[in-house]
Amino acid sequence: MAGASASSDELASRQLSLLLAPPTDDDVAAYYASLLAPGRPGHGDVLVKPSSTYRGRGLFAARDFAQGERVLCEPPLVGIQQESNREDATVCAQCFRYVGSIERQIATRLLRDSHREACEGVVERRVLEELAQGTRTLPNSSHFPLPECFECHGGCDRNSYCSDACASNAWSRHERHLCVGPCGVSGRGLAATAFVNHAKETNDIFPLAARVLLETAYAAENKRNNRIEPAMNPDDAHDDADQCLVDAWRPYAVAHKGVWWETVAKPADVPDGAGEDEFRASMRDIAAESLNLLRATLALSDANVLDRYPGLFTIEVYAVVIGMFELNNLEVAVASPVEDYFLAADETFPEDSPERLVTDPLLDALDVRYCVPCEGTGFFALQSQLNSDCDPNVTPLKDDGDVDGSCVLVAKRAVKKGEELTMCYVDEDADVRERRAELADYGFECACERCERESAGLGQARRGGKTK
Ligand SMILES: C[S@@+](CC[C@H](N)C(=O)[O-])C[C@H]1O[C@@H](n2cnc3c(N)ncnc32)[C@H](O)[C@@H]1O
């Protein structure tokens, strides 16, 4: 196929066609078989196979489940905390565990400008600073231990980690390119800041899409370096490199995707025709700006990654990765230990006790935000195969022991081996019109039995065939 003299353009177009080609049925089957191998999450519990024609592939029960039983618990392949949620939850940027201490979680929230007014006359700034620095403790907080907070290797104050392993993992996989801190090659932090700030102003998903590209390049490099018998002749070496890239990309190749600006639903306030064309063209421009900023960062952090994977860092691939996140229901959520702490304080200490005189003002200042959980977006290899149904048989439900960003699915009713597993992507209690409107954001019209039944009922009612 390729020769040793293949130019960068040839390499880019060859990689691009490999990355955009839909995987064959055999590749898909082999991928899910390896994902569900013995010892892996989901083994013996779930299977991935074709669903009904209108839904594509789906997730199926590989055994019977009782009502309330846990069906799947799976960590995300990549994930990121929502920008707006950073104020309310200090979590490990790699695995989403809350870090530091209860004192620090509370104080860092209250020290932010957004809480300044709520704290006035209620709790002293000095107290908050001592709580944040660890020189003052709160009653009962030792019952809510959190992992120590590890700093980012790049010296940024944006990301914290729950262990050196998580910090190192994040650094080697993506943060050495994306961290806004001062460490590393001169200028890289500034270039990364431009990329991150652009995403803050436009779309939170861009840094997550960038991670997918970087994770893919990192995995492809690892596969290349770990080849037992590296190819000796240049043609074979190119084929080898291609195969490593294709294998590294497989988790995303099999996912449901679409070009971001083509697939998202048109907002109601955008007019049809030229107005819609303009709207979609502006999305494309924003994505292109973001990719250019990412490429500028990579040129400083490790230009080799651009030279070796020119097809990966293209607008075509960036577009489908952003589309993948927009079209799938892929939330990361972790309950707040701060909420547990205050609920326990309420139960343990009587009103007006010395302990409550310490905890109540903090609770007052936090107000309803005391219970905000960690919220983010992630990509889950198996959960991303779950289709939507408005009468679903599984639901996401974590318990107290689920302290990281894994997704947990629980059976809503007894499920028989072989049944398709489904969850409702939107509010199950909404009526059919509202559900369908919300599902338009995921790029499809729900054709589940309940929607068909209820929309037929609506049609009949409109024609006067239904009186109640
Ligand atoms: C998270 S993916 C689920 C896996 C997907 N079926 C596949 O083949 O990769 C979501 C996509 O599945 C399809 N889908 C899921 N539930 C559906 C439903 N109730 N009716 C029609 N299409 C559905 C839609 O194309 C949707 O955008």
XYZ file of C-alpha atoms and ligand atoms in Angstrom:
495
model
C 0.000 0.000 0.000
C 2.154 2.925 1.176
C 5.790 3.482 0.427
C 8.475 4.901 2.685
C 8.295 8.187 0.773
C 4.602 8.790 1.348
C 4.133 12.525 1.873
C 2.327 13.974 4.844
C -0.737 14.642 2.651
C -0.831 11.049 1.480
C -0.427 9.866 5.050
C -3.233 12.188 6.189
C -5.657 11.052 3.515
C -4.824 7.384 4.073
C -5.368 7.743 7.832
C -8.527 9.743 7.284
C -10.119 7.097 5.115
C -9.202 4.437 7.683
C -10.662 6.504 10.525
C -13.897 7.380 8.751
C -14.556 3.912 7.292
C -17.381 2.147 9.152
C -16.019 -0.965 10.887
C -17.092 -4.320 9.420
C -19.552 -6.527 11.331
C -16.677 -8.901 12.106
C -14.544 -6.069 13.522
C -17.462 -4.925 15.670
C -18.137 -8.459 16.944
C -14.434 -8.994 17.716
C -14.201 -5.665 19.538
C -17.160 -6.322 21.840
C -16.000 -9.926 22.425
C -12.642 -8.561 23.638
C -14.332 -5.860 25.682
C -16.508 -8.432 27.420
C -13.729 -10.994 27.953
C -13.617 -12.827 31.327
C -12.690 -10.471 34.171
C -13.825 -7.335 32.316
C -16.818 -5.195 33.444
C -20.031 -6.622 31.992
C -18.643 -10.114 31.297
C -21.472 -12.650 31.625
C -24.006 -9.876 32.260
C -24.449 -8.076 28.949
C -23.951 -8.592 25.204
C -23.843 -6.160 22.277
C -25.745 -7.195 19.141
C -28.166 -5.847 16.530
C -31.436 -4.520 17.919
C -34.622 -3.832 15.981
C -33.997 -2.268 12.576
C -34.850 1.283 13.641
C -32.457 1.298 16.592
C -29.250 -0.196 15.147
C -27.101 -2.072 17.675
C -28.125 -2.456 21.296
C -27.149 -3.844 24.684
C -28.761 -7.154 25.752
C -29.055 -9.119 29.014
C -26.727 -12.135 29.004
C -28.534 -13.558 32.079
C -31.689 -13.013 34.130
C -31.725 -9.983 36.461
C -34.000 -9.431 39.451
C -35.667 -6.060 39.945
C -33.174 -3.660 41.566
C -30.156 -5.785 40.637
C -27.066 -4.105 39.259
C -26.742 -4.800 35.529
C -23.566 -2.898 34.632
C -20.872 -0.813 36.302
C -18.365 0.632 33.859
C -15.736 3.416 34.073
C -15.628 5.992 31.261
C -12.944 5.653 28.585
C -12.654 9.436 28.633
C -14.576 12.042 30.557
C -14.534 15.650 31.662
C -16.267 17.651 34.375
C -18.685 20.316 33.159
C -17.040 23.715 33.281
C -19.917 25.206 35.294
C -19.719 22.339 37.822
C -16.084 23.015 38.776
C -17.254 25.622 41.293
C -19.339 23.100 43.186
C -17.181 19.990 43.216
C -13.411 19.532 43.442
C -12.886 16.104 41.924
C -10.045 14.092 40.433
C -9.792 15.194 36.813
C -9.050 11.613 35.805
C -11.493 9.405 37.783
C -13.961 11.971 39.256
C -13.463 11.047 42.947
C -13.962 13.996 45.309
C -10.533 14.988 46.665
C -8.959 16.873 49.561
C -11.242 17.010 52.591
C -14.797 17.947 53.483
C -13.400 21.202 54.895
C -11.666 22.016 51.625
C -14.694 21.073 49.516
C -16.870 23.465 51.517
C -14.346 26.292 51.880
C -13.238 26.406 48.235
C -16.871 26.780 47.170
C -17.571 29.527 49.690
C -14.366 31.436 48.943
C -15.464 31.981 45.357
C -16.803 35.367 44.350
C -20.184 33.827 43.563
C -20.656 33.088 47.296
C -19.218 36.329 48.692
C -22.642 37.854 49.382
C -24.064 34.650 50.898
C -21.132 34.517 53.355
C -21.356 38.136 54.506
C -22.312 38.263 58.194
C -22.738 34.469 58.201
C -19.230 33.054 58.126
C -15.879 34.807 58.405
C -13.458 34.699 55.486
C -10.612 33.844 57.898
C -12.471 30.704 58.990
C -12.947 29.662 55.380
C -9.270 30.209 54.626
C -8.272 28.049 57.591
C -10.654 25.325 56.468
C -9.199 25.473 52.947
C -5.616 25.342 54.263
C -6.370 22.419 56.577
C -5.582 24.298 59.798
C -9.170 24.080 61.053
C -11.396 20.996 61.104
C -15.148 20.512 61.172
C -17.015 18.290 63.636
C -17.449 14.694 62.474
C -15.515 15.248 59.223
C -13.197 12.299 59.968
C -16.187 10.060 59.153
C -16.046 11.381 55.581
C -12.436 10.836 54.541
C -11.452 11.881 51.021
C -8.273 11.002 49.140
C -5.403 13.460 49.412
C -5.271 16.034 46.625
C -2.409 15.628 44.106
C -1.385 18.492 41.869
C -1.229 18.433 38.101
C 2.269 17.671 36.745
C 1.995 20.789 34.592
C 1.588 23.090 37.603
C -1.881 24.317 36.676
C -4.426 25.193 39.347
C -7.267 23.913 37.167
C -6.946 20.172 37.671
C -6.510 18.125 40.870
C -6.038 14.373 41.190
C -6.796 11.715 43.805
C -3.435 9.933 43.432
C -0.102 10.264 41.730
C -1.204 7.399 39.462
C -4.185 9.433 38.199
C -2.032 12.584 37.811
C 0.647 10.671 35.867
C -1.923 8.875 33.764
C -3.643 12.117 32.778
C -0.323 13.841 32.123
C 1.048 11.173 29.806
C -2.243 10.640 27.938
C -3.442 14.203 27.346
C -2.530 16.865 29.908
C 1.052 17.274 28.666
C -0.661 18.832 25.649
C -3.766 20.404 27.207
C -2.642 21.618 30.658
C -2.751 25.408 31.037
C 0.056 25.419 33.653
C 3.571 26.819 33.202
C 5.555 23.528 33.197
C 6.790 21.958 29.992
C 7.871 23.607 26.761
C 7.804 27.400 26.837
C 4.581 28.826 25.383
C 2.636 25.560 25.589
C 0.635 26.675 28.636
C -0.408 29.886 26.878
C -1.410 28.042 23.717
C -3.403 25.544 25.813
C -5.058 28.441 27.648
C -6.219 29.880 24.314
C -7.718 26.494 23.383
C -9.429 26.051 26.787
C -10.769 29.623 26.869
C -12.198 29.262 23.376
C -14.003 26.093 24.527
C -15.342 27.876 27.629
C -16.863 30.525 25.366
C -18.199 28.161 22.739
C -18.605 24.463 23.598
C -17.490 22.540 26.706
C -17.218 19.397 24.621
C -14.162 20.558 22.622
C -11.598 19.632 25.322
C -13.274 16.228 25.650
C -13.141 15.695 21.879
C -9.460 16.728 21.998
C -8.864 14.079 24.662
C -10.383 11.423 22.396
C -7.933 12.339 19.628
C -5.003 12.429 22.050
C -6.013 9.155 23.748
C -6.193 7.547 20.311
C -2.723 8.817 19.337
C -1.334 7.720 22.713
C -2.880 4.227 22.415
C -1.637 3.882 18.811
C 1.897 4.854 19.901
C 1.777 2.314 22.714
C 0.615 -0.395 20.357
C 3.443 0.477 17.956
C 6.044 0.439 20.710
C 4.770 -2.826 22.137
C 4.779 -4.740 18.851
C 6.519 -8.046 19.626
C 8.108 -8.225 16.178
C 8.393 -4.759 14.625
C 8.169 -4.850 10.811
C 11.559 -4.633 9.087
C 10.508 -3.500 5.638
C 9.091 0.041 5.226
C 5.834 -1.006 3.511
C 5.066 -3.459 6.292
C 5.984 -0.798 8.854
C 3.352 1.556 7.359
C 0.734 -1.175 7.376
C 1.662 -1.915 10.974
C 1.316 1.742 11.945
C -2.058 1.922 10.169
C -3.262 -1.161 12.009
C -2.167 0.298 15.371
C -4.114 3.485 14.644
C -7.211 1.551 13.550
C -7.055 -0.618 16.688
C -6.591 2.415 18.939
C -9.549 4.168 17.281
C -11.842 1.095 17.495
C -13.762 2.152 20.673
C -14.831 5.336 18.885
C -15.107 3.767 15.414
C -17.915 1.508 16.652
C -19.776 4.304 18.461
C -22.844 5.997 17.034
C -21.593 9.265 15.497
C -22.408 11.992 13.036
C -20.857 15.238 11.827
C -21.648 17.667 14.655
C -23.022 20.588 12.657
C -25.059 18.326 10.355
C -26.720 16.159 12.988
C -27.703 18.410 15.880
C -31.327 19.522 15.927
C -31.986 23.020 14.635
C -32.932 25.306 17.563
C -36.505 26.593 17.347
C -35.345 30.230 16.994
C -33.254 29.495 13.882
C -35.302 30.008 10.692
C -35.424 27.300 7.996
C -33.517 27.629 4.724
C -30.689 30.158 4.575
C -30.930 30.780 8.322
C -30.333 27.127 9.062
C -27.443 26.938 6.567
C -25.837 29.921 8.270
C -26.326 28.363 11.707
C -24.668 25.104 10.630
C -21.819 26.911 8.836
C -21.114 28.929 12.002
C -20.870 25.697 14.029
C -18.385 24.358 11.515
C -16.317 27.561 11.796
C -16.266 27.323 15.597
C -15.097 23.704 15.462
C -12.403 24.637 12.920
C -11.184 27.480 15.192
C -11.020 25.076 18.121
C -9.071 22.495 16.115
C -6.599 25.156 14.953
C -5.996 26.178 18.575
C -5.513 22.529 19.520
C -3.043 22.007 16.695
C -1.138 25.137 17.766
C -0.818 23.653 21.254
C 0.344 20.290 19.931
C 2.913 21.961 17.696
C 4.554 23.185 20.916
C 3.954 20.200 23.193
C 4.887 17.421 20.758
C 4.931 18.194 17.045
C 5.642 14.503 16.378
C 2.089 13.643 17.273
C 0.863 15.865 14.427
C 3.447 14.459 12.011
C 2.622 10.860 12.825
C -1.168 11.224 12.935
C -2.043 13.982 10.465
C -5.325 12.229 9.600
C -6.432 12.153 13.215
C -6.148 15.891 13.857
C -8.448 16.879 11.009
C -11.772 18.692 11.037
C -13.484 15.586 9.620
C -12.477 13.446 12.605
C -12.937 16.258 15.147
C -16.480 16.810 13.775
C -17.607 13.219 14.270
C -16.104 13.001 17.743
C -17.953 16.150 18.843
C -21.073 14.694 17.163
C -20.573 11.454 19.107
C -20.881 13.303 22.411
C -23.849 15.359 21.278
C -25.766 12.336 19.964
C -25.272 9.997 22.896
C -26.606 10.115 26.399
C -23.298 9.961 28.247
C -23.478 11.655 31.608
C -20.911 11.294 34.376
C -22.343 11.853 37.860
C -20.941 11.378 41.378
C -22.974 12.169 44.512
C -21.531 14.840 46.790
C -19.901 13.837 50.103
C -20.655 17.402 51.235
C -24.364 16.581 51.067
C -23.777 13.386 53.101
C -21.734 15.369 55.609
C -24.467 17.941 56.278
C -27.233 15.314 56.393
C -25.207 13.382 58.979
C -24.492 16.566 60.987
C -28.222 17.262 61.029
C -28.985 13.780 62.322
C -26.071 13.499 64.757
C -26.012 16.864 66.506
C -29.022 18.499 68.175
C -30.055 21.948 67.067
C -28.098 24.694 68.910
C -25.375 22.199 69.911
C -21.800 23.592 69.646
C -21.264 21.442 66.547
C -24.344 22.789 64.775
C -23.261 26.342 65.605
C -20.248 25.572 63.427
C -21.955 23.628 60.613
C -25.259 25.549 60.265
C -23.735 28.846 59.069
C -21.751 26.976 56.409
C -24.905 25.211 55.289
C -26.797 28.528 55.205
C -24.091 30.105 53.061
C -24.058 27.160 50.651
C -27.850 27.149 50.540
C -29.280 24.709 47.987
C -25.873 24.251 46.383
C -24.697 22.150 49.341
C -25.948 19.026 47.524
C -24.835 19.710 43.937
C -23.182 16.498 42.647
C -20.188 16.246 40.335
C -21.494 16.405 36.778
C -19.647 15.726 33.578
C -19.707 14.062 30.194
C -17.923 10.852 29.338
C -17.722 8.082 26.836
C -18.622 4.594 28.085
C -17.863 1.749 25.691
C -20.823 -0.447 26.720
C -23.318 2.062 28.041
C -23.019 3.903 24.723
C -24.724 0.911 23.113
C -27.853 1.335 25.222
C -30.889 2.362 23.177
C -33.692 4.562 24.452
C -37.182 3.312 25.275
C -39.892 5.293 27.019
C -40.835 2.218 29.058
C -37.237 1.246 29.921
C -36.051 -1.774 31.897
C -32.838 -0.219 33.326
C -32.039 3.073 34.981
C -28.787 4.722 36.132
C -28.526 4.434 39.915
C -25.404 4.642 42.034
C -25.130 3.825 45.719
C -22.926 5.140 48.536
C -19.977 2.971 47.523
C -19.903 4.370 43.975
C -17.505 7.244 44.493
C -15.904 7.527 41.043
C -17.153 8.411 37.552
C -18.304 4.901 36.617
C -21.829 4.567 35.291
C -24.076 2.104 37.122
C -27.205 0.629 35.570
C -29.827 -1.126 37.685
C -32.813 -3.270 36.549
C -36.100 -1.353 36.970
C -38.002 -4.622 36.806
C -37.117 -8.309 36.389
C -35.240 -8.758 33.098
C -34.960 -12.085 31.270
C -31.774 -13.315 29.579
C -31.864 -12.235 25.925
C -34.057 -9.134 26.496
C -32.766 -5.862 25.127
C -31.694 -3.456 27.882
C -33.023 0.070 27.448
C -33.104 3.297 29.393
C -35.077 6.456 28.739
C -32.724 9.215 27.525
C -35.259 11.882 28.519
C -37.903 12.488 31.175
C -40.025 9.345 31.150
C -42.969 11.191 32.731
C -43.216 13.799 29.967
C -45.882 13.330 27.299
C -45.059 11.880 23.886
C -44.726 15.272 22.165
C -42.304 16.566 24.796
C -40.299 13.340 24.787
C -39.992 13.377 21.011
C -38.998 17.047 21.036
C -36.254 16.366 23.589
C -35.069 13.293 21.716
C -34.645 15.371 18.554
C -31.433 16.616 20.215
C -30.142 13.067 19.964
C -30.924 13.046 16.241
C -33.816 10.569 16.102
C -37.552 10.228 16.507
C -38.370 7.598 19.106
C -40.304 4.703 17.645
C -40.636 2.647 20.838
C -43.947 0.864 21.504
C -45.070 3.457 24.041
C -44.373 6.383 21.668
C -46.135 4.636 18.789
C -49.139 3.848 20.982
C -49.348 7.323 22.488
C -48.819 9.161 19.200
C -51.528 7.009 17.541
C -53.760 8.040 20.450
C -52.958 11.704 19.800
C -53.780 11.316 16.106
C -57.102 9.691 16.943
C -57.914 12.420 19.449
C -57.163 15.083 16.810
C -59.498 13.363 14.362
C -62.205 13.248 17.030
C -61.918 9.468 17.459
C -61.009 9.704 21.130
C -63.142 11.446 23.674
C -61.327 10.794 26.952
C -26.353 5.692 22.289
S -26.630 5.183 20.670
C -27.239 3.595 20.936
C -26.525 2.581 20.062
C -26.906 2.650 18.621
N -28.196 2.026 18.408
C -25.872 2.022 17.702
O -26.231 1.276 16.785
O -24.679 2.321 17.892
C -28.018 6.198 20.302
C -28.587 6.071 18.907
O -29.326 4.847 18.756
C -30.537 5.073 18.021
N -31.693 4.894 18.928
C -31.637 4.676 20.255
N -32.872 4.533 20.763
C -33.742 4.685 19.745
C -35.165 4.680 19.643
N -35.938 4.470 20.695
N -35.730 4.893 18.440
C -34.952 5.098 17.334
N -33.592 5.118 17.369
C -32.988 4.918 18.555
C -30.476 6.518 17.555
O -29.844 6.531 16.302
C -29.579 7.167 18.606
O -28.977 8.364 18.163
